[in-house]
PDB file of C-alpha atoms in Angstrom:
ATOM      1  CA  MET A   1      20.784  -5.326 -31.797  1.00  0.00           C
ATOM      2  CA  HIS A   2      22.985  -3.856 -29.729  1.00  0.00           C
ATOM      3  CA  LYS A   3      26.413  -5.713 -28.668  1.00  0.00           C
ATOM      4  CA  LYS A   4      27.132  -6.540 -25.236  1.00  0.00           C
ATOM      5  CA  PRO A   5      30.117  -4.495 -23.830  1.00  0.00           C
ATOM      6  CA  ASP A   6      33.113  -6.215 -23.090  1.00  0.00           C
ATOM      7  CA  HIS A   7      33.118  -4.867 -19.208  1.00  0.00           C
ATOM      8  CA  VAL A   8      29.814  -5.215 -17.981  1.00  0.00           C
ATOM      9  CA  ILE A   9      28.860  -3.627 -14.158  1.00  0.00           C
ATOM     10  CA  GLU A  10      26.130  -5.590 -12.589  1.00  0.00           C
ATOM     11  CA  ILE A  11      24.231  -3.777 -10.181  1.00  0.00           C
ATOM     12  CA  PHE A  12      21.321  -5.571  -8.106  1.00  0.00           C
ATOM     13  CA  LEU A  13      18.624  -3.040  -6.800  1.00  0.00           C
ATOM     14  CA  GLN A  14      17.865  -3.721  -3.234  1.00  0.00           C
ATOM     15  CA  PRO A  15      14.212  -2.258  -2.023  1.00  0.00           C
ATOM     16  CA  GLY A  16      14.678   1.645  -1.636  1.00  0.00           C
ATOM     17  CA  ASP A  17      17.683   1.616  -4.003  1.00  0.00           C
ATOM     18  CA  PHE A  18      18.106   3.812  -7.254  1.00  0.00           C
ATOM     19  CA  TYR A  19      20.955   3.391  -9.770  1.00  0.00           C
ATOM     20  CA  PHE A  20      21.804   5.566 -12.971  1.00  0.00           C
ATOM     21  CA  GLY A  21      24.190   4.294 -15.339  1.00  0.00           C
ATOM     22  CA  ASP A  22      25.489   4.189 -18.904  1.00  0.00           C
ATOM     23  CA  LYS A  23      26.323   1.573 -21.447  1.00  0.00           C
ATOM     24  CA  ASP A  24      28.209  -0.578 -19.300  1.00  0.00           C
ATOM     25  CA  THR A  25      26.127  -1.113 -17.091  1.00  0.00           C
ATOM     26  CA  ARG A  26      23.110  -3.868 -16.346  1.00  0.00           C
ATOM     27  CA  ILE A  27      20.564  -3.277 -13.682  1.00  0.00           C
ATOM     28  CA  ARG A  28      18.802  -6.495 -11.980  1.00  0.00           C
ATOM     29  CA  THR A  29      16.246  -6.525  -8.946  1.00  0.00           C
ATOM     30  CA  VAL A  30      13.537  -8.608  -7.751  1.00  0.00           C
ATOM     31  CA  LEU A  31       9.870  -7.055  -7.329  1.00  0.00           C
ATOM     32  CA  GLY A  32       6.555  -7.909  -5.072  1.00  0.00           C
ATOM     33  CA  SER A  33       4.228  -4.717  -4.409  1.00  0.00           C
ATOM     34  CA  CYS A  34       6.912  -2.514  -5.192  1.00  0.00           C
ATOM     35  CA  VAL A  35       7.765  -0.587  -8.052  1.00  0.00           C
ATOM     36  CA  SER A  36      10.400  -0.377 -10.402  1.00  0.00           C
ATOM     37  CA  ILE A  37      10.888   2.856 -12.808  1.00  0.00           C
ATOM     38  CA  ILE A  38      13.092   2.342 -16.007  1.00  0.00           C
ATOM     39  CA  ALA A  39      13.987   5.303 -17.829  1.00  0.00           C
ATOM     40  CA  TRP A  40      16.653   5.087 -20.884  1.00  0.00           C
ATOM     41  CA  HIS A  41      18.054   7.397 -23.081  1.00  0.00           C
ATOM     42  CA  PRO A  42      18.143   5.971 -26.718  1.00  0.00           C
ATOM     43  CA  GLN A  43      20.736   8.267 -28.382  1.00  0.00           C
ATOM     44  CA  LYS A  44      22.825   8.768 -24.972  1.00  0.00           C
ATOM     45  CA  LEU A  45      22.641   5.031 -23.831  1.00  0.00           C
ATOM     46  CA  ILE A  46      22.223   6.189 -20.715  1.00  0.00           C
ATOM     47  CA  GLY A  47      19.448   5.195 -17.934  1.00  0.00           C
ATOM     48  CA  GLY A  48      18.357   4.047 -14.629  1.00  0.00           C
ATOM     49  CA  MET A  49      16.282   2.009 -12.749  1.00  0.00           C
ATOM     50  CA  CYS A  50      14.344   2.662  -9.076  1.00  0.00           C
ATOM     51  CA  HIS A  51      13.036   0.104  -6.695  1.00  0.00           C
ATOM     52  CA  TYR A  52      10.396   2.047  -4.681  1.00  0.00           C
ATOM     53  CA  MET A  53       8.452   0.462  -1.985  1.00  0.00           C
ATOM     54  CA  LEU A  54       5.773   3.469  -1.053  1.00  0.00           C
ATOM     55  CA  PRO A  55       4.366   5.841  -2.675  1.00  0.00           C
ATOM     56  CA  THR A  56       5.437   9.262  -0.343  1.00  0.00           C
ATOM     57  CA  ARG A  57       7.371   9.038   3.124  1.00  0.00           C
ATOM     58  CA  GLY A  58       3.848  11.550   3.740  1.00  0.00           C
ATOM     59  CA  GLN A  59       5.641  13.671   6.017  1.00  0.00           C
ATOM     60  CA  LYS A  60       8.456  16.542   5.331  1.00  0.00           C
ATOM     61  CA  ARG A  61      11.649  15.085   4.431  1.00  0.00           C
ATOM     62  CA  HIS A  62      14.689  16.212   6.246  1.00  0.00           C
ATOM     63  CA  GLY A  63      18.135  15.060   4.714  1.00  0.00           C
ATOM     64  CA  GLU A  64      19.250  12.986   1.995  1.00  0.00           C
ATOM     65  CA  LEU A  65      16.584  11.863  -1.172  1.00  0.00           C
ATOM     66  CA  ASP A  66      15.181   8.274   0.059  1.00  0.00           C
ATOM     67  CA  GLY A  67      14.610   5.783  -2.852  1.00  0.00           C
ATOM     68  CA  LYS A  68      12.378   4.059  -0.803  1.00  0.00           C
ATOM     69  CA  TYR A  69       9.642   6.575  -1.369  1.00  0.00           C
ATOM     70  CA  ALA A  70       8.369   6.896  -5.612  1.00  0.00           C
ATOM     71  CA  ASP A  71       8.384  10.791  -5.255  1.00  0.00           C
ATOM     72  CA  GLU A  72      11.709  10.762  -4.065  1.00  0.00           C
ATOM     73  CA  ALA A  73      12.904   7.925  -6.282  1.00  0.00           C
ATOM     74  CA  MET A  74      11.193  10.345  -9.358  1.00  0.00           C
ATOM     75  CA  GLU A  75      13.513  13.350  -7.786  1.00  0.00           C
ATOM     76  CA  LEU A  76      16.579  11.173  -8.321  1.00  0.00           C
ATOM     77  CA  PHE A  77      15.923  10.194 -11.659  1.00  0.00           C
ATOM     78  CA  MET A  78      15.267  14.394 -12.267  1.00  0.00           C
ATOM     79  CA  ARG A  79      18.588  15.032 -11.059  1.00  0.00           C
ATOM     80  CA  GLU A  80      20.399  12.903 -12.793  1.00  0.00           C
ATOM     81  CA  LEU A  81      18.790  14.067 -15.941  1.00  0.00           C
ATOM     82  CA  HIS A  82      19.644  17.884 -15.315  1.00  0.00           C
ATOM     83  CA  ALA A  83      23.456  16.095 -14.560  1.00  0.00           C
ATOM     84  CA  ASN A  84      23.249  14.847 -18.054  1.00  0.00           C
ATOM     85  CA  ARG A  85      21.593  17.937 -19.474  1.00  0.00           C
ATOM     86  CA  THR A  86      18.497  15.623 -21.022  1.00  0.00           C
ATOM     87  CA  LYS A  87      15.156  15.889 -21.075  1.00  0.00           C
ATOM     88  CA  PRO A  88      12.206  13.784 -19.713  1.00  0.00           C
ATOM     89  CA  SER A  89      10.562  13.654 -23.213  1.00  0.00           C
ATOM     90  CA  GLU A  90      13.847  12.216 -24.430  1.00  0.00           C
ATOM     91  CA  TYR A  91      13.709   9.085 -22.541  1.00  0.00           C
ATOM     92  CA  GLN A  92      11.728   5.451 -22.763  1.00  0.00           C
ATOM     93  CA  VAL A  93      10.380   4.624 -19.333  1.00  0.00           C
ATOM     94  CA  LYS A  94       9.460   1.032 -18.700  1.00  0.00           C
ATOM     95  CA  LEU A  95       6.767   0.250 -15.624  1.00  0.00           C
ATOM     96  CA  PHE A  96       7.233  -3.054 -13.644  1.00  0.00           C
ATOM     97  CA  GLY A  97       6.266  -4.674 -10.369  1.00  0.00           C
ATOM     98  CA  ALA A  98       2.964  -3.678  -8.094  1.00  0.00           C
ATOM     99  CA  GLY A  99       1.945  -7.111  -7.726  1.00  0.00           C
ATOM    100  CA  ASN A 100      -0.499  -8.033  -5.060  1.00  0.00           C
ATOM    101  CA  MET A 101       1.642 -10.673  -2.715  1.00  0.00           C
ATOM    102  CA  PHE A 102      -1.785 -11.795  -0.845  1.00  0.00           C
ATOM    103  CA  PRO A 103      -4.645 -12.217  -3.192  1.00  0.00           C
ATOM    104  CA  GLN A 104      -5.556 -15.152  -0.486  1.00  0.00           C
ATOM    105  CA  ALA A 105      -5.672 -12.605   2.517  1.00  0.00           C
ATOM    106  CA  GLY A 106      -8.710 -10.347   0.170  1.00  0.00           C
ATOM    107  CA  HIS A 107      -6.469  -8.069  -0.820  1.00  0.00           C
ATOM    108  CA  ALA A 108      -7.535  -8.383  -4.599  1.00  0.00           C
ATOM    109  CA  ASP A 109      -7.152  -5.689  -6.914  1.00  0.00           C
ATOM    110  CA  CYS A 110     -10.020  -2.969  -6.981  1.00  0.00           C
ATOM    111  CA  SER A 111     -11.649  -1.349  -9.569  1.00  0.00           C
ATOM    112  CA  ARG A 112     -10.572   2.394  -7.873  1.00  0.00           C
ATOM    113  CA  CYS A 113      -7.287   1.716  -9.001  1.00  0.00           C
ATOM    114  CA  THR A 114      -6.806   3.066 -12.493  1.00  0.00           C
ATOM    115  CA  PRO A 115      -4.427   5.196 -14.084  1.00  0.00           C
ATOM    116  CA  GLU A 116      -7.101   8.146 -14.647  1.00  0.00           C
ATOM    117  CA  ILE A 117      -7.694   7.938 -10.688  1.00  0.00           C
ATOM    118  CA  ALA A 118      -3.573   7.913 -10.274  1.00  0.00           C
ATOM    119  CA  TYR A 119      -3.792  11.264 -12.486  1.00  0.00           C
ATOM    120  CA  SER A 120      -5.999  13.182 -10.382  1.00  0.00           C
ATOM    121  CA  LYS A 121      -4.923  11.865  -7.277  1.00  0.00           C
ATOM    122  CA  PRO A 122      -1.162  11.183  -6.359  1.00  0.00           C
ATOM    123  CA  GLU A 123      -1.617   9.820  -3.452  1.00  0.00           C
ATOM    124  CA  GLY A 124      -3.815   7.029  -4.494  1.00  0.00           C
ATOM    125  CA  ALA A 125      -7.277   6.435  -3.823  1.00  0.00           C
ATOM    126  CA  CYS A 126      -6.828   2.881  -2.560  1.00  0.00           C
ATOM    127  CA  PRO A 127      -5.648   1.433   0.931  1.00  0.00           C
ATOM    128  CA  LYS A 128      -3.743  -1.021  -0.779  1.00  0.00           C
ATOM    129  CA  VAL A 129       0.187  -0.698  -0.986  1.00  0.00           C
ATOM    130  CA  HIS A 130       0.499  -2.225  -4.498  1.00  0.00           C
ATOM    131  CA  CYS A 131      -2.366  -0.588  -5.971  1.00  0.00           C
ATOM    132  CA  ARG A 132      -1.015   2.837  -4.665  1.00  0.00           C
ATOM    133  CA  ASN A 133       2.481   1.969  -6.012  1.00  0.00           C
ATOM    134  CA  ARG A 134       0.886   1.241  -9.352  1.00  0.00           C
ATOM    135  CA  GLN A 135      -1.208   4.523  -9.038  1.00  0.00           C
ATOM    136  CA  VAL A 136       1.751   6.627  -8.235  1.00  0.00           C
ATOM    137  CA  ALA A 137       3.978   5.476 -10.807  1.00  0.00           C
ATOM    138  CA  TYR A 138       1.500   6.564 -13.443  1.00  0.00           C
ATOM    139  CA  HIS A 139       1.220   9.722 -11.806  1.00  0.00           C
ATOM    140  CA  LEU A 140       4.711  10.394 -11.689  1.00  0.00           C
ATOM    141  CA  VAL A 141       5.511   9.425 -15.205  1.00  0.00           C
ATOM    142  CA  GLN A 142       3.101  11.575 -16.854  1.00  0.00           C
ATOM    143  CA  LYS A 143       3.581  14.964 -14.543  1.00  0.00           C
ATOM    144  CA  HIS A 144       7.412  15.068 -15.008  1.00  0.00           C
ATOM    145  CA  GLY A 145       6.777  14.483 -19.141  1.00  0.00           C
ATOM    146  CA  PHE A 146       7.838  10.710 -19.638  1.00  0.00           C
ATOM    147  CA  THR A 147       6.167   8.788 -22.268  1.00  0.00           C
ATOM    148  CA  ILE A 148       5.618   5.024 -21.306  1.00  0.00           C
ATOM    149  CA  HIS A 149       7.012   2.628 -23.365  1.00  0.00           C
ATOM    150  CA  ALA A 150       6.221  -0.695 -21.979  1.00  0.00           C
ATOM    151  CA  GLU A 151       4.472  -1.539 -18.782  1.00  0.00           C
ATOM    152  CA  HIS A 152       3.651  -4.920 -16.331  1.00  0.00           C
ATOM    153  CA  LEU A 153       2.457  -3.656 -13.563  1.00  0.00           C
ATOM    154  CA  GLY A 154      -0.476  -5.314 -11.033  1.00  0.00           C
ATOM    155  CA  GLY A 155      -1.692  -8.832 -10.907  1.00  0.00           C
ATOM    156  CA  GLN A 156      -0.347 -10.927  -8.327  1.00  0.00           C
ATOM    157  CA  GLY A 157       2.975 -12.650  -7.658  1.00  0.00           C
ATOM    158  CA  HIS A 158       6.571 -11.364  -8.172  1.00  0.00           C
ATOM    159  CA  ARG A 159       8.860 -10.183 -10.770  1.00  0.00           C
ATOM    160  CA  GLN A 160      12.273 -10.643 -11.549  1.00  0.00           C
ATOM    161  CA  LEU A 161      13.692  -8.061 -13.884  1.00  0.00           C
ATOM    162  CA  LEU A 162      16.926  -7.189 -15.512  1.00  0.00           C
ATOM    163  CA  PHE A 163      17.770  -3.951 -17.609  1.00  0.00           C
ATOM    164  CA  ASP A 164      20.443  -3.810 -20.251  1.00  0.00           C
ATOM    165  CA  VAL A 165      21.944   0.332 -20.556  1.00  0.00           C
ATOM    166  CA  TRP A 166      23.625  -0.412 -23.734  1.00  0.00           C
ATOM    167  CA  SER A 167      20.630  -1.653 -25.717  1.00  0.00           C
ATOM    168  CA  GLY A 168      17.223  -0.390 -23.406  1.00  0.00           C
ATOM    169  CA  TYR A 169      16.059  -3.901 -23.378  1.00  0.00           C
ATOM    170  CA  ALA A 170      14.578  -5.003 -20.041  1.00  0.00           C
ATOM    171  CA  TRP A 171      13.396  -8.703 -19.616  1.00  0.00           C
ATOM    172  CA  MET A 172      10.854  -9.478 -16.933  1.00  0.00           C
ATOM    173  CA  LYS A 173      10.011 -13.064 -15.686  1.00  0.00           C
ATOM    174  CA  HIS A 174       6.792 -12.852 -14.176  1.00  0.00           C
ATOM    175  CA  VAL A 175       5.963 -15.699 -10.897  1.00  0.00           C
ATOM    176  CA  PRO A 176       2.205 -15.606  -9.773  1.00  0.00           C
ATOM    177  CA  ALA A 177       1.515 -15.312  -6.071  1.00  0.00           C
ATOM    178  CA  GLY A 178       1.346 -19.169  -4.854  1.00  0.00           C
ATOM    179  CA  SER A 179       3.345 -20.937  -7.973  1.00  0.00           C
ATOM    180  CA  VAL A 180       4.953 -23.717  -6.407  1.00  0.00           C
ATOM    181  CA  ILE A 181       8.420 -23.698  -7.570  1.00  0.00           C
ATOM    182  CA  PRO A 182      10.145 -26.945  -7.338  1.00  0.00           C
ATOM    183  CA  ILE A 183      13.539 -27.272  -5.538  1.00  0.00           C
ATOM    184  CA  VAL A 184      16.144 -29.866  -6.378  1.00  0.00           C
ATOM    185  CA  GLU A 185      18.042 -31.279  -3.225  1.00  0.00           C
ATOM    186  CA  ALA A 186      21.798 -31.707  -3.314  1.00  0.00           C
ATOM    187  CA  GLY A 187      22.521 -35.220  -5.197  1.00  0.00           C
ATOM    188  CA  GLN A 188      18.930 -35.380  -7.171  1.00  0.00           C
ATOM    189  CA  ARG A 189      18.805 -34.553 -10.706  1.00  0.00           C
TER     190      ARG A 189
END
């Protein structure tokens, strides 16, 4: 187990954010139908996380890359890999998110949302955003030569995610849709 550094930079990713850091970094986020891709280099102890909202912007990009789109978030990863003189095959990748946030509205997962479909159709074959987000994650990781080491995609509800770059460990808490989380008011125990 890797020792926690004395000085840790804590980064919280909002939807559309991307961050790449070194061994003094911890990255957190909360996911619903969005997806986070984590890439970690076990020898250099560098890595990053994105929090994308949609597979693609669907039109020609003008200006800066925007991490809210999966394809552009992957371009941000590739820029960091190039800057650090590393290759995708050297990284361990973990995928999280793509939760169905509205199952009661009839937005169930469908049988068309498989990695095999995603590999052949980068835009996704499903009209549901959580399914398309999951499909495009598989597609982009394979297209760029990464290897998936862990994943927790799909299902219902949201996830809280934490990634320690110094160790490569990622912790995730999954809260199913419709779960009741007790709230204690001030003065109550």
